[in-house]
XYZ file of C-alpha atoms in Angstrom:
775
model
C 21.313 7.348 -25.046
C 18.122 9.363 -24.802
C 18.584 12.867 -23.520
C 16.733 12.945 -20.194
C 17.350 16.533 -19.251
C 14.502 17.936 -17.185
C 15.550 21.586 -17.101
C 12.437 22.613 -19.006
C 10.137 21.705 -16.098
C 12.030 21.430 -12.855
C 9.739 21.329 -9.903
C 9.991 23.926 -7.169
C 8.777 23.254 -3.620
C 5.005 23.414 -3.735
C 3.056 25.127 -0.973
C -0.166 23.632 0.244
C -3.310 24.608 -1.554
C -5.795 27.020 -0.093
C -8.163 24.319 1.078
C -5.423 22.447 2.989
C -4.973 22.620 6.748
C -2.089 25.052 6.957
C 0.357 26.864 4.700
C 3.326 24.609 5.210
C 5.897 27.050 3.860
C 5.115 29.357 6.810
C 4.985 26.394 9.135
C 8.429 25.221 8.039
C 9.986 28.621 8.553
C 8.412 28.954 11.981
C 9.562 25.518 13.048
C 13.091 26.071 11.813
C 13.311 29.427 13.533
C 11.936 27.942 16.726
C 14.366 25.064 16.466
C 17.315 27.448 16.260
C 16.212 29.312 19.383
C 15.478 26.052 21.167
C 18.968 24.756 20.423
C 20.437 27.715 22.324
C 17.967 27.676 25.212
C 17.579 23.985 25.941
C 20.464 21.997 24.507
C 21.826 21.252 27.944
C 18.513 19.710 28.993
C 18.783 16.787 26.560
C 19.809 13.518 28.074
C 21.563 10.676 26.310
C 19.350 8.426 24.199
C 17.589 5.625 26.050
C 18.531 1.999 25.651
C 17.136 -0.288 23.001
C 14.121 -1.411 24.989
C 13.068 2.175 25.710
C 13.614 3.184 22.085
C 11.429 0.269 21.031
C 8.725 1.378 23.367
C 8.829 4.922 21.990
C 8.163 3.592 18.550
C 4.901 1.908 19.452
C 1.815 3.211 17.741
C -1.153 3.335 20.072
C -4.082 4.143 17.785
C -6.437 1.895 15.958
C -7.503 -1.668 16.234
C -5.166 -4.099 14.572
C -5.492 -7.642 13.348
C -7.408 -10.079 15.560
C -9.126 -7.172 17.366
C -6.200 -6.038 19.541
C -4.400 -2.742 19.575
C -1.077 -2.548 17.902
C 0.711 -1.367 21.016
C -0.280 -4.651 22.695
C 1.148 -6.569 19.712
C 4.410 -4.651 19.849
C 4.769 -4.918 23.640
C 4.457 -8.717 23.445
C 6.685 -9.009 20.341
C 9.445 -6.700 21.639
C 9.859 -8.502 24.929
C 13.656 -8.780 24.699
C 16.620 -6.984 23.132
C 16.741 -9.062 19.966
C 13.066 -8.613 19.204
C 13.200 -4.892 19.973
C 16.072 -4.429 17.518
C 14.951 -6.822 14.760
C 13.459 -5.170 11.634
C 10.707 -7.820 11.590
C 9.566 -9.928 14.497
C 6.737 -12.218 15.657
C 4.615 -12.317 18.756
C 4.387 -15.281 21.138
C 0.619 -14.716 21.200
C 0.026 -14.838 17.437
C -2.177 -17.425 15.777
C -1.020 -16.929 12.181
C 2.382 -15.923 10.621
C 3.197 -12.268 11.197
C 5.923 -9.746 10.545
C 5.789 -6.769 12.892
C 7.686 -3.632 11.830
C 8.267 -0.779 14.252
C 8.462 2.971 13.568
C 12.125 3.034 14.540
C 13.082 0.638 11.718
C 10.902 2.517 9.237
C 12.533 5.848 10.196
C 16.098 4.504 10.190
C 16.247 2.066 7.298
C 13.576 2.896 4.676
C 13.420 5.914 2.359
C 12.191 9.166 3.881
C 10.353 9.659 0.603
C 8.743 6.198 0.816
C 5.118 5.126 1.045
C 3.143 2.183 2.390
C 4.984 -0.246 0.109
C 8.572 0.706 0.985
C 7.984 0.236 4.725
C 7.251 -3.509 4.436
C 9.598 -4.713 1.672
C 12.020 -6.254 4.193
C 9.465 -8.829 5.384
C 9.511 -12.476 4.119
C 7.208 -13.411 1.223
C 6.874 -9.728 0.280
C 7.905 -8.864 -3.279
C 8.100 -5.550 -5.009
C 10.393 -2.609 -5.572
C 10.344 0.975 -6.789
C 10.781 1.467 -10.567
C 11.206 5.278 -10.574
C 13.605 6.816 -8.071
C 12.476 9.856 -6.112
C 9.334 8.698 -4.359
C 6.670 10.572 -6.379
C 4.144 8.816 -8.633
C 2.376 5.503 -8.806
C 5.274 3.163 -9.531
C 5.286 0.859 -6.477
C 3.362 -2.371 -5.922
C 3.797 -5.309 -3.517
C 2.952 -8.970 -3.656
C 2.251 -11.181 -0.600
C 3.066 -14.869 -1.042
C 2.555 -14.243 -4.770
C -0.935 -12.749 -4.261
C -1.142 -9.489 -6.177
C -2.304 -6.178 -4.809
C -6.103 -6.393 -4.622
C -6.011 -10.011 -3.401
C -5.264 -9.095 0.207
C -6.524 -6.394 2.553
C -4.634 -3.189 3.306
C -5.889 -1.416 6.405
C -5.025 1.799 8.223
C -5.819 1.926 11.916
C -7.967 -1.157 11.388
C -10.084 0.101 8.453
C -9.616 -1.441 5.013
C -9.472 0.811 1.951
C -8.954 0.380 -1.752
C -10.374 1.153 -5.181
C -14.055 0.609 -5.779
C -13.632 -1.383 -9.011
C -11.521 -3.933 -7.149
C -9.619 -3.466 -3.848
C -6.319 -2.453 -5.504
C -4.316 0.520 -4.241
C -2.445 3.608 -5.279
C 0.429 3.768 -2.770
C 1.433 7.360 -3.562
C -2.107 8.627 -3.125
C -2.776 8.007 0.550
C -0.069 7.583 3.173
C 3.589 8.689 2.893
C 6.127 7.007 5.154
C 5.992 9.855 7.715
C 2.358 8.887 8.470
C 3.141 5.236 9.230
C 3.664 4.566 12.953
C 4.148 0.808 12.500
C 3.042 -2.069 10.289
C 1.964 -5.648 10.689
C 2.093 -8.116 7.751
C -0.438 -10.889 8.372
C 0.289 -13.785 6.104
C -3.224 -15.239 6.299
C -6.862 -14.138 6.499
C -6.678 -13.612 10.244
C -9.586 -14.192 12.588
C -13.244 -13.604 11.865
C -12.913 -10.087 13.259
C -10.507 -9.062 10.495
C -12.767 -7.083 8.207
C -12.297 -5.905 4.628
C -13.200 -6.595 1.073
C -10.249 -8.875 0.299
C -10.046 -11.439 3.126
C -8.426 -13.764 0.648
C -4.596 -13.861 0.617
C -3.719 -12.108 3.868
C -3.475 -8.519 5.039
C -1.043 -5.633 5.622
C -2.065 -3.445 8.546
C -0.688 0.078 8.917
C -1.042 2.227 12.010
C -0.931 5.972 12.430
C 1.850 7.645 14.484
C 1.657 7.929 18.231
C 0.107 11.012 19.871
C 2.614 11.854 22.593
C 1.889 12.938 26.129
C 4.617 15.611 25.969
C 4.908 18.702 23.829
C 7.336 18.450 20.899
C 8.220 19.916 17.526
C 10.190 18.275 14.683
C 11.335 19.487 11.304
C 12.878 17.042 8.840
C 14.489 18.142 5.582
C 15.692 15.504 3.093
C 17.583 16.038 -0.150
C 18.506 13.222 -2.486
C 19.239 11.871 -5.936
C 17.124 12.930 -8.927
C 16.599 16.401 -7.436
C 14.456 14.918 -4.663
C 13.329 17.068 -1.737
C 11.156 16.138 1.239
C 9.972 18.377 4.130
C 8.190 16.859 7.122
C 6.899 19.103 9.898
C 5.454 17.535 13.038
C 3.779 19.140 16.050
C 2.863 17.279 19.227
C 0.806 19.381 21.647
C 1.117 16.934 24.545
C -1.689 16.817 27.090
C -3.650 20.072 27.108
C -4.991 20.612 30.628
C -7.402 23.285 29.402
C -9.021 20.644 27.145
C -9.220 17.893 29.737
C -6.000 16.201 28.723
C -6.722 16.187 24.973
C -3.627 15.478 22.830
C -3.142 16.568 19.221
C -0.714 15.474 16.508
C -0.155 17.492 13.319
C 2.024 16.196 10.500
C 2.774 17.909 7.159
C 4.671 16.123 4.400
C 5.752 17.897 1.195
C 7.898 16.263 -1.481
C 9.008 16.721 -5.023
C 11.330 14.950 -7.410
C 12.379 14.971 -11.065
C 12.299 11.187 -10.924
C 14.905 8.856 -12.408
C 12.830 8.075 -15.488
C 13.020 10.816 -18.115
C 10.496 13.623 -17.664
C 8.642 11.627 -14.996
C 8.770 13.890 -11.997
C 6.098 15.195 -9.733
C 5.156 16.720 -6.396
C 2.959 15.698 -3.479
C 1.591 17.099 -0.234
C 0.017 15.343 2.746
C -1.561 16.826 5.861
C -2.509 14.771 8.917
C -4.282 15.630 12.161
C -4.984 13.194 14.957
C -6.773 14.207 18.179
C -7.217 11.975 21.219
C -9.841 13.077 23.729
C -10.138 11.316 27.167
C -13.872 11.553 27.827
C -13.549 9.847 31.183
C -11.291 7.374 32.902
C -12.864 4.567 30.884
C -13.764 6.263 27.584
C -11.685 7.823 24.845
C -12.415 9.352 21.441
C -9.977 9.662 18.574
C -10.559 12.019 15.634
C -8.353 11.518 12.611
C -8.151 13.177 9.202
C -5.578 13.147 6.409
C -5.530 14.699 2.954
C -3.158 13.849 0.132
C -2.530 15.520 -3.274
C -0.191 14.375 -6.038
C 0.660 15.581 -9.505
C 3.095 13.646 -11.665
C 3.971 12.833 -15.234
C 3.459 9.196 -16.214
C 1.813 7.293 -19.020
C -1.500 5.750 -18.070
C -0.053 2.408 -19.086
C 3.241 2.967 -17.340
C 5.798 2.812 -16.211
C 7.312 0.422 -18.723
C 9.360 0.208 -21.910
C 9.457 -2.046 -24.918
C 12.781 -3.756 -25.549
C 13.232 -1.650 -28.689
C 12.994 1.463 -26.489
C 15.447 0.035 -23.986
C 17.988 -0.666 -26.762
C 17.513 2.772 -28.302
C 17.254 4.972 -25.208
C 18.267 2.996 -22.094
C 16.477 1.898 -18.981
C 15.653 5.458 -17.849
C 13.428 6.355 -20.826
C 9.777 7.175 -20.285
C 8.730 10.578 -21.669
C 10.262 13.595 -23.467
C 9.729 17.330 -23.996
C 8.759 17.210 -27.697
C 5.106 18.360 -28.180
C 5.057 16.733 -31.615
C 5.679 13.313 -30.154
C 3.289 11.059 -28.238
C 5.878 10.730 -25.452
C 5.493 14.390 -24.589
C 5.243 14.630 -20.807
C 2.390 17.150 -20.810
C 0.282 14.662 -22.773
C 0.861 12.100 -20.036
C 0.073 13.361 -16.562
C -2.068 12.509 -13.574
C -3.583 14.652 -10.839
C -4.830 12.831 -7.745
C -6.329 13.764 -4.426
C -7.606 11.660 -1.553
C -8.654 11.821 2.091
C -9.053 9.306 4.882
C -11.017 10.252 8.004
C -12.547 8.527 11.016
C -13.943 9.025 14.523
C -13.149 6.206 16.960
C -14.974 5.816 20.295
C -14.000 3.072 22.706
C -14.683 2.436 26.343
C -15.219 0.045 29.207
C -18.846 -0.645 30.087
C -17.967 -2.538 33.237
C -18.459 -6.179 34.265
C -16.108 -7.287 31.495
C -17.933 -5.533 28.637
C -16.153 -3.142 26.264
C -17.025 -1.452 22.982
C -15.076 0.025 20.066
C -16.636 1.866 17.147
C -15.106 3.412 14.022
C -17.159 5.687 11.758
C -15.047 6.379 8.687
C -14.942 7.759 5.177
C -12.370 7.922 2.394
C -12.250 9.670 -0.955
C -10.137 9.299 -4.093
C -10.073 11.395 -7.261
C -7.924 10.713 -10.330
C -7.847 12.983 -13.367
C -5.556 11.566 -16.027
C -4.558 12.819 -19.481
C -2.821 10.236 -21.645
C -1.978 9.326 -25.206
C -3.328 6.148 -26.707
C 0.027 4.463 -27.042
C 3.594 5.123 -25.887
C 5.216 1.901 -27.128
C 6.658 3.369 -30.316
C 10.013 4.979 -30.894
C 10.454 8.743 -30.788
C 9.512 10.235 -34.165
C 7.577 7.163 -35.285
C 4.027 7.457 -36.601
C 1.777 9.009 -33.971
C -1.583 7.596 -33.000
C -4.256 9.573 -34.766
C -6.748 11.873 -33.143
C -10.422 10.812 -32.762
C -11.701 9.763 -36.158
C -15.034 11.571 -36.064
C -13.332 14.984 -36.105
C -12.027 16.551 -39.274
C -8.513 16.900 -37.975
C -5.136 15.963 -39.385
C -4.262 12.324 -39.005
C -0.877 13.406 -37.659
C -2.534 14.957 -34.627
C -1.766 13.012 -31.480
C -4.824 11.257 -30.076
C -5.439 10.419 -26.477
C -8.052 10.544 -23.778
C -9.076 12.215 -20.573
C -9.876 9.725 -17.847
C -11.570 10.449 -14.528
C -12.174 8.197 -11.560
C -13.754 9.521 -8.381
C -15.309 7.731 -5.437
C -16.446 8.279 -1.824
C -16.792 5.462 0.716
C -18.681 5.624 3.984
C -18.520 2.910 6.614
C -18.873 1.943 10.281
C -17.236 -0.872 12.251
C -18.655 -1.837 15.655
C -16.862 -4.257 17.932
C -17.967 -5.505 21.334
C -16.087 -7.707 23.801
C -17.083 -9.641 26.874
C -14.264 -10.946 29.113
C -14.483 -13.914 31.489
C -11.637 -15.591 33.355
C -11.706 -18.449 30.866
C -12.058 -16.464 27.626
C -13.261 -13.474 25.605
C -16.216 -13.244 23.270
C -15.740 -10.799 20.401
C -18.682 -9.827 18.210
C -19.349 -7.032 15.737
C -19.791 -6.061 12.185
C -19.166 -3.670 9.322
C -21.520 -1.777 7.035
C -20.108 0.184 4.079
C -21.393 2.029 1.021
C -19.609 3.557 -1.959
C -20.460 5.871 -4.832
C -18.213 6.087 -7.904
C -18.263 7.886 -11.247
C -15.811 7.197 -14.034
C -15.374 8.622 -17.477
C -12.998 8.133 -20.396
C -13.329 10.625 -23.247
C -11.330 10.791 -26.474
C -9.211 13.934 -27.089
C -7.142 15.601 -29.760
C -4.048 16.414 -27.688
C -2.253 18.372 -30.386
C -4.939 21.044 -30.612
C -6.351 20.633 -27.145
C -9.849 19.900 -28.477
C -12.124 17.654 -26.470
C -15.756 17.201 -25.482
C -15.134 17.311 -21.732
C -16.107 19.758 -19.063
C -15.222 18.269 -15.710
C -14.374 19.550 -12.289
C -14.077 18.030 -8.873
C -17.682 19.081 -8.169
C -19.472 18.141 -11.371
C -19.877 15.131 -13.606
C -18.774 15.260 -17.263
C -20.959 17.216 -19.662
C -20.548 15.550 -23.051
C -21.320 17.321 -26.336
C -20.391 14.482 -28.718
C -21.353 11.013 -27.539
C -19.241 9.332 -30.269
C -16.120 10.474 -28.380
C -17.207 8.761 -25.151
C -15.418 5.507 -24.349
C -16.786 5.191 -20.797
C -19.349 7.125 -18.779
C -20.182 5.082 -15.736
C -21.644 5.232 -12.262
C -21.265 2.335 -9.806
C -21.924 1.693 -6.167
C -21.912 -0.974 -3.520
C -23.532 -1.823 -0.206
C -21.743 -4.439 1.848
C -22.135 -5.695 5.375
C -20.181 -8.207 7.425
C -21.034 -9.775 10.793
C -18.601 -11.799 12.919
C -18.136 -13.624 16.199
C -14.863 -14.925 17.705
C -14.592 -16.768 20.996
C -11.077 -16.698 22.452
C -11.151 -19.648 24.792
C -8.363 -20.012 27.387
C -8.770 -23.407 29.016
C -5.303 -23.052 30.615
C -2.784 -20.245 31.033
C -0.783 -21.725 28.120
C -3.471 -22.609 25.597
C -5.711 -20.288 23.579
C -8.247 -21.670 21.093
C -10.309 -19.290 18.929
C -13.162 -20.525 16.759
C -14.914 -17.863 14.691
C -17.512 -17.270 12.028
C -18.146 -14.372 9.645
C -20.967 -13.664 7.206
C -20.238 -11.419 4.178
C -22.872 -9.856 1.905
C -21.819 -7.630 -0.964
C -24.239 -5.929 -3.424
C -22.593 -4.184 -6.394
C -24.377 -2.074 -9.023
C -23.176 -0.556 -12.281
C -25.163 2.069 -14.186
C -23.292 3.141 -17.303
C -24.582 5.432 -20.045
C -21.667 4.174 -22.152
C -19.303 1.291 -21.479
C -16.207 0.186 -23.393
C -14.419 -2.423 -21.344
C -11.773 -3.713 -23.727
C -13.109 -7.264 -23.290
C -12.986 -9.218 -26.489
C -16.197 -9.045 -28.556
C -17.761 -6.582 -26.067
C -20.264 -4.320 -27.822
C -19.862 -0.673 -26.848
C -23.069 0.749 -25.373
C -25.043 1.324 -22.175
C -24.782 -1.200 -19.333
C -26.972 -1.611 -16.258
C -26.449 -4.534 -13.839
C -26.430 -5.666 -10.288
C -24.729 -8.603 -8.584
C -25.042 -9.879 -5.022
C -22.328 -12.078 -3.458
C -22.543 -13.617 0.005
C -20.619 -16.232 1.962
C -20.254 -17.627 5.480
C -16.603 -17.968 6.394
C -15.160 -20.206 9.109
C -12.062 -19.793 11.275
C -10.244 -21.862 13.886
C -6.890 -20.916 15.485
C -4.867 -22.200 18.398
C -1.763 -21.014 20.284
C 0.073 -23.070 22.867
C 3.006 -21.802 24.932
C 5.315 -24.711 25.539
C 7.447 -22.460 27.783
C 7.250 -18.726 28.521
C 9.664 -18.217 25.618
C 8.376 -20.805 23.077
C 4.955 -20.934 21.446
C 3.393 -22.978 18.622
C 0.277 -22.080 16.703
C -2.030 -23.417 14.040
C -4.720 -21.936 11.817
C -7.585 -23.081 9.639
C -9.403 -20.258 7.877
C -11.457 -19.622 4.800
C -11.198 -16.566 2.513
C -13.377 -14.790 -0.004
C -12.814 -12.306 -2.875
C -15.659 -10.948 -4.958
C -15.162 -10.537 -8.717
C -13.828 -7.279 -10.116
C -16.281 -4.685 -11.404
C -15.039 -5.452 -14.900
C -16.776 -8.829 -14.743
C -20.059 -6.898 -15.221
C -18.755 -5.570 -18.562
C -20.446 -8.304 -20.605
C -22.998 -8.254 -23.375
C -25.431 -10.635 -21.705
C -25.671 -10.126 -17.983
C -28.005 -13.127 -17.658
C -25.082 -15.400 -18.615
C -22.777 -13.875 -15.974
C -23.153 -16.158 -12.945
C -19.601 -15.680 -11.763
C -18.865 -16.862 -8.244
C -16.365 -15.232 -5.873
C -12.913 -16.801 -5.595
C -12.372 -18.601 -2.303
C -9.413 -19.828 -0.277
C -8.947 -22.456 2.421
C -5.864 -21.823 4.549
C -3.868 -24.268 6.651
C -0.861 -22.959 8.629
C 1.472 -24.161 11.342
C 4.188 -22.159 13.048
C 6.421 -21.665 16.042
C 8.002 -18.664 17.808
C 11.010 -18.592 20.117
C 11.834 -15.266 21.729
C 14.273 -15.151 24.626
C 17.123 -12.911 25.776
C 19.341 -12.118 22.778
C 17.568 -14.279 20.168
C 14.224 -14.325 18.384
C 13.283 -16.946 15.795
C 10.002 -17.901 14.152
C 9.052 -20.176 11.262
C 5.912 -21.439 9.618
C 4.591 -23.658 6.846
C 1.426 -22.976 4.876
C -0.948 -24.352 2.239
C -3.705 -22.302 0.592
C -6.218 -23.973 -1.671
C -7.956 -21.617 -4.111
C -11.252 -22.450 -5.874
C -13.375 -20.624 -8.455
C -10.538 -19.014 -10.414
C -12.253 -16.476 -12.728
C -11.380 -16.154 -16.416
C -12.986 -14.541 -19.455
C -15.023 -16.872 -21.692
C -13.397 -17.241 -25.118
C -16.456 -15.713 -26.776
C -16.100 -12.556 -24.698
C -19.761 -12.785 -23.708
C -19.236 -13.446 -20.021
C -16.797 -14.623 -17.343
C -16.588 -18.132 -15.927
C -15.139 -19.893 -12.909
C -12.543 -22.354 -14.167
C -10.034 -24.353 -12.175
C -8.359 -24.480 -8.807
C -4.954 -23.452 -7.559
C -2.657 -24.125 -4.595
C -0.233 -21.762 -2.876
C 2.266 -23.339 -0.484
C 5.587 -22.625 1.167
C 7.769 -22.171 4.237
C 8.818 -18.909 5.887
C 11.090 -17.828 8.693
C 12.715 -14.828 10.350
C 15.436 -14.591 13.018
C 17.569 -12.041 14.832
C 20.458 -12.207 17.330
C 21.425 -9.176 19.321
C 24.815 -8.674 21.037
C 25.239 -6.600 24.161
C 27.313 -4.039 22.279
C 24.346 -2.841 20.152
C 24.964 -5.057 17.109
C 22.049 -7.116 15.811
C 22.211 -9.602 12.946
C 18.982 -10.570 11.213
C 17.819 -12.854 8.391
C 14.554 -13.899 6.946
C 13.348 -15.825 3.946
C 10.612 -17.829 2.257
C 10.151 -20.498 -0.354
C 6.880 -19.903 -2.218
C 5.063 -21.945 -4.822
C 1.754 -21.438 -6.650
C 0.298 -23.885 -9.149
C -2.796 -24.015 -11.289
C -4.134 -27.492 -10.441
C -6.347 -27.647 -13.550
C -3.732 -26.589 -16.111
C -0.927 -28.257 -14.111
C 1.420 -25.300 -14.443
C 2.854 -22.589 -12.236
C 0.960 -19.342 -11.765
C 2.527 -16.204 -13.185
C 4.005 -13.270 -11.257
C 4.684 -15.369 -8.154
C 8.300 -15.060 -6.863
C 9.751 -18.481 -6.076
C 11.545 -17.226 -2.979
C 12.536 -14.187 -0.982
C 15.484 -13.714 1.333
C 16.922 -10.905 3.407
C 20.007 -10.540 5.551
C 21.527 -7.598 7.403
C 23.046 -5.980 10.418
C 21.855 -3.170 12.656
C 23.825 -1.056 15.150
C 22.224 1.000 17.936
C 24.565 2.424 20.520
C 24.218 5.795 22.181
C 23.648 8.489 19.535
C 24.670 6.172 16.641
C 22.363 4.159 14.449
C 23.493 2.173 11.434
C 21.915 -0.413 9.144
C 22.967 -2.551 6.206
C 20.566 -4.937 4.488
C 20.234 -7.000 1.380
C 16.829 -8.210 0.061
C 16.328 -10.570 -2.879
C 13.080 -11.432 -4.671
C 13.349 -14.707 -6.565
C 12.651 -15.723 -10.124
C 9.073 -15.568 -11.377
C 7.159 -16.783 -14.385
C 5.462 -14.068 -16.460
C 3.161 -14.423 -19.445
C 3.491 -12.534 -22.712
C 0.054 -11.140 -23.522
C 0.881 -9.059 -26.608
C -0.844 -9.499 -29.932
C 2.153 -10.561 -31.983
C 5.311 -12.641 -31.497
C 8.263 -10.906 -29.842
C 11.824 -11.466 -28.634
C 12.685 -10.867 -24.967
C 15.718 -9.248 -23.430
C 17.570 -12.578 -23.207
C 16.728 -13.563 -26.778
C 13.758 -15.818 -25.995
C 11.201 -15.885 -28.788
C 7.673 -15.569 -27.440
C 4.304 -16.107 -29.031
C 1.147 -14.613 -27.530
C 0.230 -16.369 -24.264
C 3.673 -18.019 -23.899
C 5.345 -18.011 -20.474
C 8.800 -16.699 -19.716
C 10.833 -16.583 -16.486
C 12.461 -13.355 -15.368
C 15.489 -13.549 -13.078
C 15.705 -12.634 -9.390
C 16.402 -9.056 -8.391
C 18.372 -7.801 -5.392
C 18.696 -4.530 -3.567
C 21.255 -3.518 -0.950
C 20.503 -0.574 1.339
C 22.510 1.182 4.035
C 22.060 4.076 6.464
C 23.944 5.845 9.254
C 22.655 8.500 11.644
C 23.958 10.477 14.624
C 21.728 12.138 17.186
C 23.223 15.260 18.770
C 20.152 15.779 20.904
C 18.206 18.543 19.219
C 19.695 17.782 15.841
C 19.855 14.390 14.120
C 21.777 13.794 10.916
C 21.168 10.831 8.622
C 22.743 9.585 5.408
C 21.051 6.699 3.530
C 21.735 4.864 0.288
C 19.342 2.570 -1.517
C 20.297 0.000 -4.173
C 23.976 0.539 -3.417
C 25.084 -1.799 -6.228
C 23.000 0.135 -8.752
C 21.343 -3.068 -9.962
C 18.880 -2.444 -12.817
C 17.273 -5.865 -13.081
C 13.937 -6.525 -14.715
C 11.163 -6.480 -12.042
C 7.991 -6.915 -14.132
C 7.079 -7.894 -17.685
C 3.731 -7.841 -19.381
C 2.276 -6.841 -22.743
C 5.764 -6.482 -24.122
C 6.669 -3.802 -21.523
C 9.557 -4.085 -19.046
C 10.097 -2.282 -15.772
C 13.430 -2.136 -14.030
C 14.763 -1.522 -10.545
C 15.342 2.157 -9.775
C 19.055 2.949 -9.726
C 21.209 3.947 -6.789
C 19.697 6.656 -4.613
C 21.442 8.762 -1.961
C 19.420 10.737 0.617
C 20.651 13.042 3.350
C 18.340 14.175 6.198
C 18.600 16.748 8.928
C 16.058 16.672 11.714
C 15.702 19.508 14.221
C 13.523 18.748 17.259
C 12.524 20.143 20.610
C-alpha cells in the first residue's frame, strides 16, 4: 500500500487574506467569547424548540427570484403546507408546472456535510447522480448529473442568476458557494417557463438561494472537526432590523475550512465571506445588496482526480500524489489556486394598479491558476515526462505547464409583472457580457524555469513563444427576451403559454491556440459565431381537489456549442448549430395531512448532437437522442416526530441515430430514509443509490478494466451502481447545539466514473462532529 502520510505539509487554519471582509480568526474568538458570556446571562430565556411547521418556516429563504418568476419563500410555503411536506427532505408544490424537488435549509443543515458545497446539498433528490471522490470537502472533486445530463447541460442559478464557466456553462462547485451559504435549493427537472433565464436552458436547472436575513439580532459560531484532519469554522452575524437605518437588516457569514483529504497528498484550504443587506426603501420597495468572495488552494492533478488500474493495484484507491520532488506525482507540481466573487443589487417594488418590477444587476468573477505535470498516469519511479524540448535541459527533468483561466461577467435581468383577476403577464429580459483570458505555458518543473510572468492584475508576458500552448482572449454578448402569460380561467386551473428569444454572440481572439483536437494546426485563431433561437413554452396545472393537483408541460430548450468548437483550422467550414431539446412532461402531486406524494413521466427529444468531424477540421451536427423516464418522491409523517421518505427514478437515454445507449447516464436512482424531529432531538438515516451506467473507453490503446473486461479504444463498458448510507444525530440545549454525522457508513469504495483509463471511487467513511454556539 502506498504511504499516504501527509505530515510534511499539514494545513493549519488559514486566516482571511488582507483584502477579505474581516479577519475571521479575531471574529471567531470574539464570537466564542461572547457566546460563553451569553450562555450565563441568557440561558434561561431560551424556550423549547418550535414544532415542525414552525421549524420549516424558519428555514425558508426569502431572497432572490426563483424558477418561474416567483420567490422561493412562496414555493416553500406552498410545498410545506402540512407536517409530512415540512419534514420531507425533498418535496413538491401543488402549484408547480414541471417536476421539482424542493430542499429546505433545515434538511441541508441536519443531514448533509457541514463541509459540503452546492453538489452535496441536492444529492438526495431523484434523478440526481454524483458523489464526492475525495473526503474532506476541499478541492474540485464533486460533480452532479440531472436525468443523465452532465454539468454544463443544465442551468445552475443563485438567487435567480445563472453562472458558469465562459468556455461552456460548467461549474467548479468548490469555488463559489459552500453549504453554509445555501438557504434552500430547488431542482427543476425541465427547462421551466420562458422566464427561466440562463445559458443552458436545455436539460433542466438547479436553483440555489442565499440564507435568510432575519428580523432579530443573532450570533452563531459553528466548529466542525472530522475525518482526514478536516476542520470547518462558520461564523454568522444577523443584525436584525436596525432602526437607525430605517429597518435595514444585514447578514454576515464567514466560512473557513481545511482538510488533508482522503486521497494521498490532496489536501487544501478554503475561505468564503458573504454579506447580504436588505434595505426597505418604502412600504412597497426594497433593495437587496449581496456580495460573496471565495478562495481555495488545493493539491490535485489538472486531469484528476483519477487512477489507472495499475495504480489502484499497486497503491490502493487512496493514491493521488506523493512528496517526492523527483517524481511527477509530487504534490507541489500539481496544485491549483482559485478565487471567485458573486455580487448583485436587487431592486423590486410595487408600482400600483397591479404592476410590479424586479431588477437584478450582477457580476461574477473566477480566476484559476494551475500548475500541473503533463501526465500522472505512470507508476511512481517510472520514466518522467520530459521538460520542454526547446530548452537545453536534462530529459529527466519533469515537464509540465502553468495554466491560467480568468473571467469577469456583467449582466442585468429585468422582470415586470401585471396582475389581473384572471391572470398575470410576466415580461422581461437579460443582457450579459463576459471577458476571458486564458493561457497555458510549458514549464520545467524540476528547475522552476518557465517563460511566464503572471499576476491577478496582468496578462502573461511571454519571452519564448515556442513554449506557449495557448494564449487566448474570448468574450460574449448575449441577450434574452421573454413573455409568460399565467392565465387563471378558474380557481383550479392555471395555463401558462410563453415565448423566449435568445441571441448569443461569442468571439475568440487567440495569439496562439492548441486545442488538442485531432489534426488541429497550432497557431493564431480569430473567430466569431452568433447563435439565436426562439423558444416556446406551454404549461398547465389543475387542482382536482385542494390536496391533489396534476400538471403538464411542453417546452423547448437550447444549448450553444462549447467554445472549443471554434478551435478548428477552417472557421468557414464550422457551421455548427446549437443542440436543442423538446420536453414533454406529465405529473401529479398529493399533499395532505401526514402524507405527501408526487410522480411524473417525461420524454426529452434532443436534436443537433455535436461531434468532431473525423478529419479534425471542424465540428458537425450528427444525430438525435431521446431521454425518458419516470420519477417519484413520497413521505409519511407520524405524530411522534418520525417521518419515513422514499424517492426514485428510472432513466433512459438513447442515441436514435446509432441505436445505442448514451454514456454516463445512470439507469436509475433511489433513496430511502427516516427522519426524527422531536423537541431538542433531530436524527436522520438515509440510503441513496445511483444505478449502473455505460461509459466509453477513450484511451489510445487497448486496456483491461477492473472486472477483467478487455476494451479497445471507443468500446463501451458498464460500471456498477454505487450506494451511500448517511446518518446524523443532534441535540439542541438552547444556546448550544451538538451534532454527530457519518457519511458512507458502510465505507463503500465503488467506482463512480471511468474515462481515459482513469477510475474515480467513492470517498470512504467520514465522521464529523459539530458544536454550534448561538445567541
